Amino acid sequence: MAYKFRIIIKYTFFITMIFLLFPLVSYAEEMGKTVYDEGMTGKIGDSPIVMIMTLENKTDPIAAHYSYVSQKIIIPLEIKIIDQKIILSEPSGGVFDLHFKPPNGKNTLPLSFYTSIGLEGRWYNREKSLPVSIHFEVTRDHLKDCIFYPDSKKVGRPDFFESGCEHTPDKTVIDKCLSETYTSDNSVNTCMDMSLRTCRFDQRNMNICISNINYYFDGIIEKHFDSNKETSRTAQSYQNWVKKVSESCRETSSFSPEGSGFSSDIELCVSAEKLRFIQNNFQKIDTPLRSHRLLH
């Protein structure tokens, strides 16, 4: 399996832990200030929203916007801080009147973006008033609203996300690879490498990317079986083959079963096998792509 992505998967556990313990900070050169984005999800009334707030020096909000998940339109917000209240005003006249939400309902003073778990309050627009509840998410650089949108697909069958989301595989590369006839294992591995180049390297996004590709291949294979009833490889025999491939990938994985990269490594290996299967006119190749454990 592709070397560099095995390395990525192996060490993203440590990256993920860093993300959980310390917000990922991008540094601004101006006057030594630090600036990073805080991702938030929540609701206005019953309507799910996403909010991104840019903080300076870890405490001072200097920019913000939000979007309704149903509308997916970014709405800019003007910020005012009054005592510990955060007042956010939108161009259409809507106003958020928010305060920090203490952890476990206990008011630990002073509350801040680090000592609280979110924001709560109300949203006003003319005569309309609705409750607001917002939770802080794991902070990462270059946040986009769409990475927090819930998947509208069937549970367990994710597909490619909205254009511009950071964890979207390169579908153009994947489709090109799918249109090609199998020539070598190296070409299959190259296809997998190239399709994952648009994904972020943290564990969460890499898992999503690999799952997207895996389910995408499943859909193509299922469609093939549905339209070719007389094929020698039935859907049941294909599932048996997938089980054998999965076991082979498990046995040749160089990651510990207790590690966070183990399942991703197996799914990446299985996905590559499925790509080779499709390229080979939906016929198996007896020699596995990965026949032994690789040293890192």
PDB file of C-alpha atoms in Angstrom:
ATOM      1  CA  MET A   1       0.000   0.000   0.000  1.00  0.00           C
ATOM      2  CA  ALA A   2       1.108   3.518  -0.642  1.00  0.00           C
ATOM      3  CA  TYR A   3       3.951   4.344   1.734  1.00  0.00           C
ATOM      4  CA  LYS A   4       3.343   7.972   2.538  1.00  0.00           C
ATOM      5  CA  PHE A   5      -0.267   7.488   3.533  1.00  0.00           C
ATOM      6  CA  ARG A   6       0.632   4.646   5.872  1.00  0.00           C
ATOM      7  CA  ILE A   7       3.022   7.046   7.567  1.00  0.00           C
ATOM      8  CA  ILE A   8       0.282   9.680   7.731  1.00  0.00           C
ATOM      9  CA  ILE A   9      -2.237   7.260   9.233  1.00  0.00           C
ATOM     10  CA  LYS A  10       0.254   5.969  11.797  1.00  0.00           C
ATOM     11  CA  TYR A  11       1.080   9.366  13.214  1.00  0.00           C
ATOM     12  CA  THR A  12      -2.233  11.176  12.903  1.00  0.00           C
ATOM     13  CA  PHE A  13      -3.199   9.697  16.281  1.00  0.00           C
ATOM     14  CA  PHE A  14      -0.623  11.956  17.877  1.00  0.00           C
ATOM     15  CA  ILE A  15      -1.758  14.902  15.759  1.00  0.00           C
ATOM     16  CA  THR A  16      -5.358  14.280  16.812  1.00  0.00           C
ATOM     17  CA  MET A  17      -4.372  14.246  20.484  1.00  0.00           C
ATOM     18  CA  ILE A  18      -2.556  17.538  20.029  1.00  0.00           C
ATOM     19  CA  PHE A  19      -5.686  18.989  18.425  1.00  0.00           C
ATOM     20  CA  LEU A  20      -7.743  17.900  21.421  1.00  0.00           C
ATOM     21  CA  LEU A  21      -5.337  19.266  23.983  1.00  0.00           C
ATOM     22  CA  PHE A  22      -4.082  22.397  22.323  1.00  0.00           C
ATOM     23  CA  PRO A  23      -5.983  24.429  19.704  1.00  0.00           C
ATOM     24  CA  LEU A  24      -4.107  24.558  16.449  1.00  0.00           C
ATOM     25  CA  VAL A  25      -2.750  28.097  16.205  1.00  0.00           C
ATOM     26  CA  SER A  26      -1.627  29.924  13.098  1.00  0.00           C
ATOM     27  CA  TYR A  27       0.701  32.776  13.860  1.00  0.00           C
ATOM     28  CA  ALA A  28       0.327  36.313  12.580  1.00  0.00           C
ATOM     29  CA  GLU A  29       3.511  38.237  12.127  1.00  0.00           C
ATOM     30  CA  GLU A  30       2.006  41.561  13.110  1.00  0.00           C
ATOM     31  CA  MET A  31       3.158  42.521  16.629  1.00  0.00           C
ATOM     32  CA  GLY A  32       3.529  38.886  17.670  1.00  0.00           C
ATOM     33  CA  LYS A  33      -0.220  38.320  17.823  1.00  0.00           C
ATOM     34  CA  THR A  34      -1.680  34.842  17.509  1.00  0.00           C
ATOM     35  CA  VAL A  35      -4.792  34.270  15.433  1.00  0.00           C
ATOM     36  CA  TYR A  36      -6.848  31.124  14.974  1.00  0.00           C
ATOM     37  CA  ASP A  37     -10.358  30.061  14.049  1.00  0.00           C
ATOM     38  CA  GLU A  38     -12.811  28.568  16.527  1.00  0.00           C
ATOM     39  CA  GLY A  39     -15.373  26.220  15.001  1.00  0.00           C
ATOM     40  CA  MET A  40     -18.830  26.022  16.562  1.00  0.00           C
ATOM     41  CA  THR A  41     -22.050  24.131  15.974  1.00  0.00           C
ATOM     42  CA  GLY A  42     -25.449  24.675  17.513  1.00  0.00           C
ATOM     43  CA  LYS A  43     -29.007  25.812  17.000  1.00  0.00           C
ATOM     44  CA  ILE A  44     -31.119  28.945  16.739  1.00  0.00           C
ATOM     45  CA  GLY A  45     -34.426  27.646  17.993  1.00  0.00           C
ATOM     46  CA  ASP A  46     -34.708  24.312  16.170  1.00  0.00           C
ATOM     47  CA  SER A  47     -32.544  25.356  13.202  1.00  0.00           C
ATOM     48  CA  PRO A  48     -29.000  23.877  13.110  1.00  0.00           C
ATOM     49  CA  ILE A  49     -26.234  26.402  12.460  1.00  0.00           C
ATOM     50  CA  VAL A  50     -22.462  26.532  12.084  1.00  0.00           C
ATOM     51  CA  MET A  51     -20.398  29.475  13.332  1.00  0.00           C
ATOM     52  CA  ILE A  52     -16.734  30.294  12.738  1.00  0.00           C
ATOM     53  CA  MET A  53     -15.107  32.900  14.976  1.00  0.00           C
ATOM     54  CA  THR A  54     -11.557  34.208  14.538  1.00  0.00           C
ATOM     55  CA  LEU A  55      -9.812  34.862  17.851  1.00  0.00           C
ATOM     56  CA  GLU A  56      -6.804  37.086  18.429  1.00  0.00           C
ATOM     57  CA  ASN A  57      -4.457  36.417  21.337  1.00  0.00           C
ATOM     58  CA  LYS A  58      -6.591  33.376  22.198  1.00  0.00           C
ATOM     59  CA  THR A  59      -9.367  35.472  23.730  1.00  0.00           C
ATOM     60  CA  ASP A  60     -10.445  38.395  21.553  1.00  0.00           C
ATOM     61  CA  PRO A  61     -12.921  37.711  18.708  1.00  0.00           C
ATOM     62  CA  ILE A  62     -12.045  39.866  15.695  1.00  0.00           C
ATOM     63  CA  ALA A  63     -14.175  38.282  12.961  1.00  0.00           C
ATOM     64  CA  ALA A  64     -17.144  35.948  12.781  1.00  0.00           C
ATOM     65  CA  HIS A  65     -19.765  34.524  10.477  1.00  0.00           C
ATOM     66  CA  TYR A  66     -22.403  31.830  10.631  1.00  0.00           C
ATOM     67  CA  SER A  67     -24.572  29.793   8.297  1.00  0.00           C
ATOM     68  CA  TYR A  68     -27.788  27.807   8.544  1.00  0.00           C
ATOM     69  CA  VAL A  69     -27.106  24.189   7.642  1.00  0.00           C
ATOM     70  CA  SER A  70     -30.300  24.126   5.576  1.00  0.00           C
ATOM     71  CA  GLN A  71     -29.321  27.202   3.543  1.00  0.00           C
ATOM     72  CA  LYS A  72     -25.507  26.927   3.466  1.00  0.00           C
ATOM     73  CA  ILE A  73     -25.126  30.685   2.944  1.00  0.00           C
ATOM     74  CA  ILE A  74     -22.414  32.495   4.910  1.00  0.00           C
ATOM     75  CA  ILE A  75     -23.747  35.425   6.958  1.00  0.00           C
ATOM     76  CA  PRO A  76     -21.098  37.907   8.222  1.00  0.00           C
ATOM     77  CA  LEU A  77     -21.320  39.121  11.817  1.00  0.00           C
ATOM     78  CA  GLU A  78     -20.204  42.355  13.483  1.00  0.00           C
ATOM     79  CA  ILE A  79     -18.785  41.802  16.977  1.00  0.00           C
ATOM     80  CA  LYS A  80     -19.210  43.814  20.157  1.00  0.00           C
ATOM     81  CA  ILE A  81     -18.054  42.752  23.629  1.00  0.00           C
ATOM     82  CA  ILE A  82     -19.927  44.165  26.624  1.00  0.00           C
ATOM     83  CA  ASP A  83     -18.562  42.814  29.914  1.00  0.00           C
ATOM     84  CA  GLN A  84     -18.704  39.054  29.292  1.00  0.00           C
ATOM     85  CA  LYS A  85     -21.488  39.314  26.760  1.00  0.00           C
ATOM     86  CA  ILE A  86     -20.810  38.720  23.091  1.00  0.00           C
ATOM     87  CA  ILE A  87     -23.101  40.690  20.789  1.00  0.00           C
ATOM     88  CA  LEU A  88     -23.086  39.578  17.154  1.00  0.00           C
ATOM     89  CA  SER A  89     -25.018  41.607  14.574  1.00  0.00           C
ATOM     90  CA  GLU A  90     -25.863  40.469  11.050  1.00  0.00           C
ATOM     91  CA  PRO A  91     -26.622  42.750   8.058  1.00  0.00           C
ATOM     92  CA  SER A  92     -30.329  41.835   7.936  1.00  0.00           C
ATOM     93  CA  GLY A  93     -30.904  43.067  11.491  1.00  0.00           C
ATOM     94  CA  GLY A  94     -30.573  39.797  13.397  1.00  0.00           C
ATOM     95  CA  VAL A  95     -28.650  40.035  16.673  1.00  0.00           C
ATOM     96  CA  PHE A  96     -27.067  37.354  18.878  1.00  0.00           C
ATOM     97  CA  ASP A  97     -26.931  38.198  22.583  1.00  0.00           C
ATOM     98  CA  LEU A  98     -24.641  35.489  23.964  1.00  0.00           C
ATOM     99  CA  HIS A  99     -22.676  34.547  27.051  1.00  0.00           C
ATOM    100  CA  PHE A 100     -20.248  31.726  27.794  1.00  0.00           C
ATOM    101  CA  LYS A 101     -21.601  28.314  28.776  1.00  0.00           C
ATOM    102  CA  PRO A 102     -19.761  26.850  31.804  1.00  0.00           C
ATOM    103  CA  PRO A 103     -18.614  23.215  31.771  1.00  0.00           C
ATOM    104  CA  ASN A 104     -21.004  20.798  33.488  1.00  0.00           C
ATOM    105  CA  GLY A 105     -23.280  23.708  34.302  1.00  0.00           C
ATOM    106  CA  LYS A 106     -20.785  24.992  36.889  1.00  0.00           C
ATOM    107  CA  ASN A 107     -19.863  28.659  36.676  1.00  0.00           C
ATOM    108  CA  THR A 108     -16.056  28.719  36.842  1.00  0.00           C
ATOM    109  CA  LEU A 109     -14.922  32.337  36.692  1.00  0.00           C
ATOM    110  CA  PRO A 110     -13.565  33.914  34.653  1.00  0.00           C
ATOM    111  CA  LEU A 111     -15.188  32.169  31.697  1.00  0.00           C
ATOM    112  CA  SER A 112     -13.507  32.361  28.311  1.00  0.00           C
ATOM    113  CA  PHE A 113     -13.191  30.466  25.052  1.00  0.00           C
ATOM    114  CA  TYR A 114     -10.893  28.047  26.912  1.00  0.00           C
ATOM    115  CA  THR A 115     -12.706  27.593  30.207  1.00  0.00           C
ATOM    116  CA  SER A 116     -16.219  27.311  28.729  1.00  0.00           C
ATOM    117  CA  ILE A 117     -17.768  24.697  26.441  1.00  0.00           C
ATOM    118  CA  GLY A 118     -19.774  27.026  24.241  1.00  0.00           C
ATOM    119  CA  LEU A 119     -22.092  30.012  24.036  1.00  0.00           C
ATOM    120  CA  GLU A 120     -25.760  30.418  24.842  1.00  0.00           C
ATOM    121  CA  GLY A 121     -28.315  33.206  24.851  1.00  0.00           C
ATOM    122  CA  ARG A 122     -30.883  34.482  22.394  1.00  0.00           C
ATOM    123  CA  TRP A 123     -31.200  35.618  18.798  1.00  0.00           C
ATOM    124  CA  TYR A 124     -33.412  38.618  18.012  1.00  0.00           C
ATOM    125  CA  ASN A 125     -34.797  40.007  14.779  1.00  0.00           C
ATOM    126  CA  ARG A 126     -37.497  42.636  15.095  1.00  0.00           C
ATOM    127  CA  GLU A 127     -40.315  40.996  17.062  1.00  0.00           C
ATOM    128  CA  LYS A 128     -38.815  37.513  16.798  1.00  0.00           C
ATOM    129  CA  SER A 129     -36.769  35.981  19.627  1.00  0.00           C
ATOM    130  CA  LEU A 130     -35.298  32.470  19.710  1.00  0.00           C
ATOM    131  CA  PRO A 131     -33.006  30.593  22.123  1.00  0.00           C
ATOM    132  CA  VAL A 132     -29.433  29.937  21.000  1.00  0.00           C
ATOM    133  CA  SER A 133     -27.137  27.107  22.085  1.00  0.00           C
ATOM    134  CA  ILE A 134     -23.655  26.767  20.552  1.00  0.00           C
ATOM    135  CA  HIS A 135     -20.894  24.238  21.258  1.00  0.00           C
ATOM    136  CA  PHE A 136     -17.187  24.671  20.578  1.00  0.00           C
ATOM    137  CA  GLU A 137     -15.645  22.128  18.213  1.00  0.00           C
ATOM    138  CA  VAL A 138     -12.049  20.994  17.776  1.00  0.00           C
ATOM    139  CA  THR A 139     -10.070  23.904  16.387  1.00  0.00           C
ATOM    140  CA  ARG A 140      -8.229  23.526  13.088  1.00  0.00           C
ATOM    141  CA  ASP A 141      -6.696  25.901  10.574  1.00  0.00           C
ATOM    142  CA  HIS A 142      -8.663  27.179   7.587  1.00  0.00           C
ATOM    143  CA  LEU A 143     -12.074  26.184   8.870  1.00  0.00           C
ATOM    144  CA  LYS A 144     -14.963  25.941   6.445  1.00  0.00           C
ATOM    145  CA  ASP A 145     -18.602  25.824   7.445  1.00  0.00           C
ATOM    146  CA  CYS A 146     -19.257  22.744   5.362  1.00  0.00           C
ATOM    147  CA  ILE A 147     -16.917  20.525   7.396  1.00  0.00           C
ATOM    148  CA  PHE A 148     -19.421  20.770  10.249  1.00  0.00           C
ATOM    149  CA  TYR A 149     -22.561  20.147   8.185  1.00  0.00           C
ATOM    150  CA  PRO A 150     -24.186  16.798   9.015  1.00  0.00           C
ATOM    151  CA  ASP A 151     -24.136  14.199   6.248  1.00  0.00           C
ATOM    152  CA  SER A 152     -27.437  14.181   4.373  1.00  0.00           C
ATOM    153  CA  LYS A 153     -26.731  10.752   2.916  1.00  0.00           C
ATOM    154  CA  LYS A 154     -27.970   7.496   4.377  1.00  0.00           C
ATOM    155  CA  VAL A 155     -26.246   6.512   7.604  1.00  0.00           C
ATOM    156  CA  GLY A 156     -23.269   4.289   6.892  1.00  0.00           C
ATOM    157  CA  ARG A 157     -23.119   5.275   3.220  1.00  0.00           C
ATOM    158  CA  PRO A 158     -21.208   8.564   3.024  1.00  0.00           C
ATOM    159  CA  ASP A 159     -20.524  10.098  -0.371  1.00  0.00           C
ATOM    160  CA  PHE A 160     -18.460  13.080  -1.447  1.00  0.00           C
ATOM    161  CA  PHE A 161     -19.091  16.207   0.576  1.00  0.00           C
ATOM    162  CA  GLU A 162     -19.860  19.721  -0.596  1.00  0.00           C
ATOM    163  CA  SER A 163     -17.281  21.226  -2.917  1.00  0.00           C
ATOM    164  CA  GLY A 164     -14.576  23.028  -0.980  1.00  0.00           C
ATOM    165  CA  CYS A 165     -14.716  20.900   2.161  1.00  0.00           C
ATOM    166  CA  GLU A 166     -11.240  20.026   3.281  1.00  0.00           C
ATOM    167  CA  HIS A 167     -11.826  16.287   3.607  1.00  0.00           C
ATOM    168  CA  THR A 168     -13.136  15.700   0.092  1.00  0.00           C
ATOM    169  CA  PRO A 169     -11.132  13.188  -1.964  1.00  0.00           C
ATOM    170  CA  ASP A 170     -10.169  14.205  -5.487  1.00  0.00           C
ATOM    171  CA  LYS A 171     -13.127  12.754  -7.395  1.00  0.00           C
ATOM    172  CA  THR A 172     -11.677  13.807 -10.750  1.00  0.00           C
ATOM    173  CA  VAL A 173      -8.620  11.646 -10.137  1.00  0.00           C
ATOM    174  CA  ILE A 174     -10.751   8.753  -8.889  1.00  0.00           C
ATOM    175  CA  ASP A 175     -13.035   8.821 -11.925  1.00  0.00           C
ATOM    176  CA  LYS A 176     -10.044   8.950 -14.260  1.00  0.00           C
ATOM    177  CA  CYS A 177      -8.516   5.931 -12.522  1.00  0.00           C
ATOM    178  CA  LEU A 178     -11.824   4.074 -12.718  1.00  0.00           C
ATOM    179  CA  SER A 179     -11.928   4.613 -16.483  1.00  0.00           C
ATOM    180  CA  GLU A 180      -8.496   3.043 -16.950  1.00  0.00           C
ATOM    181  CA  THR A 181      -7.712  -0.626 -17.510  1.00  0.00           C
ATOM    182  CA  TYR A 182      -5.551  -2.351 -14.912  1.00  0.00           C
ATOM    183  CA  THR A 183      -1.861  -2.294 -15.833  1.00  0.00           C
ATOM    184  CA  SER A 184       0.061  -2.707 -12.581  1.00  0.00           C
ATOM    185  CA  ASP A 185      -0.199  -2.623  -8.803  1.00  0.00           C
ATOM    186  CA  ASN A 186       1.969   0.487  -8.784  1.00  0.00           C
ATOM    187  CA  SER A 187      -0.563   2.347 -10.922  1.00  0.00           C
ATOM    188  CA  VAL A 188      -3.338   1.362  -8.488  1.00  0.00           C
ATOM    189  CA  ASN A 189      -1.338   2.649  -5.520  1.00  0.00           C
ATOM    190  CA  THR A 190      -0.551   5.855  -7.390  1.00  0.00           C
ATOM    191  CA  CYS A 191      -4.258   6.379  -8.033  1.00  0.00           C
ATOM    192  CA  MET A 192      -5.004   6.005  -4.327  1.00  0.00           C
ATOM    193  CA  ASP A 193      -2.200   8.407  -3.411  1.00  0.00           C
ATOM    194  CA  MET A 194      -3.354  11.040  -5.861  1.00  0.00           C
ATOM    195  CA  SER A 195      -7.024  10.778  -4.850  1.00  0.00           C
ATOM    196  CA  LEU A 196      -6.125  11.450  -1.211  1.00  0.00           C
ATOM    197  CA  ARG A 197      -3.864  14.442  -1.866  1.00  0.00           C
ATOM    198  CA  THR A 198      -6.729  16.912  -1.282  1.00  0.00           C
ATOM    199  CA  CYS A 199      -7.493  15.505   2.169  1.00  0.00           C
ATOM    200  CA  ARG A 200      -6.161  16.906   5.406  1.00  0.00           C
ATOM    201  CA  PHE A 201      -3.743  14.716   7.316  1.00  0.00           C
ATOM    202  CA  ASP A 202      -5.501  14.618  10.685  1.00  0.00           C
ATOM    203  CA  GLN A 203      -7.034  11.254  11.594  1.00  0.00           C
ATOM    204  CA  ARG A 204     -10.671  12.356  11.397  1.00  0.00           C
ATOM    205  CA  ASN A 205     -10.464  13.734   7.878  1.00  0.00           C
ATOM    206  CA  MET A 206      -8.301  10.914   6.579  1.00  0.00           C
ATOM    207  CA  ASN A 207     -10.817   8.381   7.911  1.00  0.00           C
ATOM    208  CA  ILE A 208     -13.635  10.227   6.154  1.00  0.00           C
ATOM    209  CA  CYS A 209     -11.728  10.456   2.879  1.00  0.00           C
ATOM    210  CA  ILE A 210     -10.900   6.773   2.806  1.00  0.00           C
ATOM    211  CA  SER A 211     -14.473   5.823   3.701  1.00  0.00           C
ATOM    212  CA  ASN A 212     -15.802   8.083   0.930  1.00  0.00           C
ATOM    213  CA  ILE A 213     -13.632   6.310  -1.620  1.00  0.00           C
ATOM    214  CA  ASN A 214     -14.469   2.852  -0.294  1.00  0.00           C
ATOM    215  CA  TYR A 215     -18.231   3.414  -0.453  1.00  0.00           C
ATOM    216  CA  TYR A 216     -17.915   5.051  -3.864  1.00  0.00           C
ATOM    217  CA  PHE A 217     -16.253   1.897  -5.195  1.00  0.00           C
ATOM    218  CA  ASP A 218     -18.941  -0.219  -3.520  1.00  0.00           C
ATOM    219  CA  GLY A 219     -21.658   1.690  -5.359  1.00  0.00           C
ATOM    220  CA  ILE A 220     -19.963   1.141  -8.726  1.00  0.00           C
ATOM    221  CA  ILE A 221     -19.506  -2.570  -8.060  1.00  0.00           C
ATOM    222  CA  GLU A 222     -23.087  -3.016  -6.864  1.00  0.00           C
ATOM    223  CA  LYS A 223     -24.375  -1.234  -9.964  1.00  0.00           C
ATOM    224  CA  HIS A 224     -22.297  -3.578 -12.123  1.00  0.00           C
ATOM    225  CA  PHE A 225     -23.780  -6.667 -10.478  1.00  0.00           C
ATOM    226  CA  ASP A 226     -27.316  -5.272 -10.728  1.00  0.00           C
ATOM    227  CA  SER A 227     -26.943  -4.703 -14.479  1.00  0.00           C
ATOM    228  CA  ASN A 228     -25.112  -7.978 -15.186  1.00  0.00           C
ATOM    229  CA  LYS A 229     -27.237 -10.725 -13.678  1.00  0.00           C
ATOM    230  CA  GLU A 230     -25.393 -13.475 -15.525  1.00  0.00           C
ATOM    231  CA  THR A 231     -21.928 -12.489 -14.385  1.00  0.00           C
ATOM    232  CA  SER A 232     -19.865 -15.384 -13.065  1.00  0.00           C
ATOM    233  CA  ARG A 233     -19.078 -13.449  -9.911  1.00  0.00           C
ATOM    234  CA  THR A 234     -22.324 -13.104  -7.983  1.00  0.00           C
ATOM    235  CA  ALA A 235     -22.890 -10.509  -5.311  1.00  0.00           C
ATOM    236  CA  GLN A 236     -22.492 -13.186  -2.640  1.00  0.00           C
ATOM    237  CA  SER A 237     -19.200 -14.458  -4.029  1.00  0.00           C
ATOM    238  CA  TYR A 238     -17.997 -10.870  -4.220  1.00  0.00           C
ATOM    239  CA  GLN A 239     -18.792 -10.381  -0.522  1.00  0.00           C
ATOM    240  CA  ASN A 240     -16.841 -13.549   0.255  1.00  0.00           C
ATOM    241  CA  TRP A 241     -13.927 -12.161  -1.736  1.00  0.00           C
ATOM    242  CA  VAL A 242     -14.115  -8.858   0.166  1.00  0.00           C
ATOM    243  CA  LYS A 243     -13.945 -10.776   3.451  1.00  0.00           C
ATOM    244  CA  LYS A 244     -10.813 -12.583   2.284  1.00  0.00           C
ATOM    245  CA  VAL A 245      -9.269  -9.316   1.101  1.00  0.00           C
ATOM    246  CA  SER A 246     -10.111  -7.629   4.408  1.00  0.00           C
ATOM    247  CA  GLU A 247      -8.496 -10.457   6.338  1.00  0.00           C
ATOM    248  CA  SER A 248      -5.388 -10.267   4.159  1.00  0.00           C
ATOM    249  CA  CYS A 249      -5.186  -6.495   4.727  1.00  0.00           C
ATOM    250  CA  ARG A 250      -5.607  -7.039   8.451  1.00  0.00           C
ATOM    251  CA  GLU A 251      -2.871  -9.678   8.579  1.00  0.00           C
ATOM    252  CA  THR A 252      -0.419  -7.547   6.613  1.00  0.00           C
ATOM    253  CA  SER A 253      -1.076  -4.294   8.433  1.00  0.00           C
ATOM    254  CA  SER A 254       1.955  -2.943  10.255  1.00  0.00           C
ATOM    255  CA  PHE A 255      -0.237  -0.995  12.667  1.00  0.00           C
ATOM    256  CA  SER A 256      -1.278  -2.151  16.109  1.00  0.00           C
ATOM    257  CA  PRO A 257      -4.950  -3.188  16.400  1.00  0.00           C
ATOM    258  CA  GLU A 258      -5.191  -0.837  19.382  1.00  0.00           C
ATOM    259  CA  GLY A 259      -3.918   2.137  17.362  1.00  0.00           C
ATOM    260  CA  SER A 260      -6.139   4.762  15.766  1.00  0.00           C
ATOM    261  CA  GLY A 261      -4.623   4.166  12.323  1.00  0.00           C
ATOM    262  CA  PHE A 262      -5.324   0.419  12.201  1.00  0.00           C
ATOM    263  CA  SER A 263      -8.863   0.548  10.785  1.00  0.00           C
ATOM    264  CA  SER A 264      -7.929   3.294   8.293  1.00  0.00           C
ATOM    265  CA  ASP A 265      -4.988   1.274   7.046  1.00  0.00           C
ATOM    266  CA  ILE A 266      -7.227  -1.759   6.461  1.00  0.00           C
ATOM    267  CA  GLU A 267      -9.910   0.285   4.694  1.00  0.00           C
ATOM    268  CA  LEU A 268      -7.290   1.959   2.495  1.00  0.00           C
ATOM    269  CA  CYS A 269      -5.902  -1.465   1.569  1.00  0.00           C
ATOM    270  CA  VAL A 270      -9.383  -2.853   0.805  1.00  0.00           C
ATOM    271  CA  SER A 271     -10.271   0.221  -1.265  1.00  0.00           C
ATOM    272  CA  ALA A 272      -7.174  -0.248  -3.401  1.00  0.00           C
ATOM    273  CA  GLU A 273      -8.137  -3.893  -3.949  1.00  0.00           C
ATOM    274  CA  LYS A 274     -11.614  -2.784  -5.059  1.00  0.00           C
ATOM    275  CA  LEU A 275     -10.112  -0.292  -7.499  1.00  0.00           C
ATOM    276  CA  ARG A 276      -7.921  -3.005  -8.980  1.00  0.00           C
ATOM    277  CA  PHE A 277     -10.963  -5.303  -9.182  1.00  0.00           C
ATOM    278  CA  ILE A 278     -12.925  -2.659 -11.122  1.00  0.00           C
ATOM    279  CA  GLN A 279     -10.002  -1.857 -13.439  1.00  0.00           C
ATOM    280  CA  ASN A 280      -9.584  -5.585 -14.143  1.00  0.00           C
ATOM    281  CA  ASN A 281     -13.079  -5.777 -15.631  1.00  0.00           C
ATOM    282  CA  PHE A 282     -14.606  -6.805 -12.279  1.00  0.00           C
ATOM    283  CA  GLN A 283     -12.410  -9.873 -12.014  1.00  0.00           C
ATOM    284  CA  LYS A 284     -10.235 -10.695  -9.028  1.00  0.00           C
ATOM    285  CA  ILE A 285      -6.445 -10.962  -9.131  1.00  0.00           C
ATOM    286  CA  ASP A 286      -5.232 -13.783  -6.901  1.00  0.00           C
ATOM    287  CA  THR A 287      -2.031 -12.063  -5.767  1.00  0.00           C
ATOM    288  CA  PRO A 288      -2.878  -9.459  -3.083  1.00  0.00           C
ATOM    289  CA  LEU A 289      -1.713  -5.897  -3.481  1.00  0.00           C
ATOM    290  CA  ARG A 290      -0.084  -6.099  -0.072  1.00  0.00           C
ATOM    291  CA  SER A 291       1.483  -9.464   0.643  1.00  0.00           C
ATOM    292  CA  HIS A 292       3.593  -8.593   3.684  1.00  0.00           C
ATOM    293  CA  ARG A 293       3.942  -6.084   6.462  1.00  0.00           C
ATOM    294  CA  LEU A 294       5.963  -3.014   5.561  1.00  0.00           C
ATOM    295  CA  LEU A 295       8.419  -1.422   7.936  1.00  0.00           C
ATOM    296  CA  HIS A 296       8.072   2.329   8.543  1.00  0.00           C
TER     297      HIS A 296
END
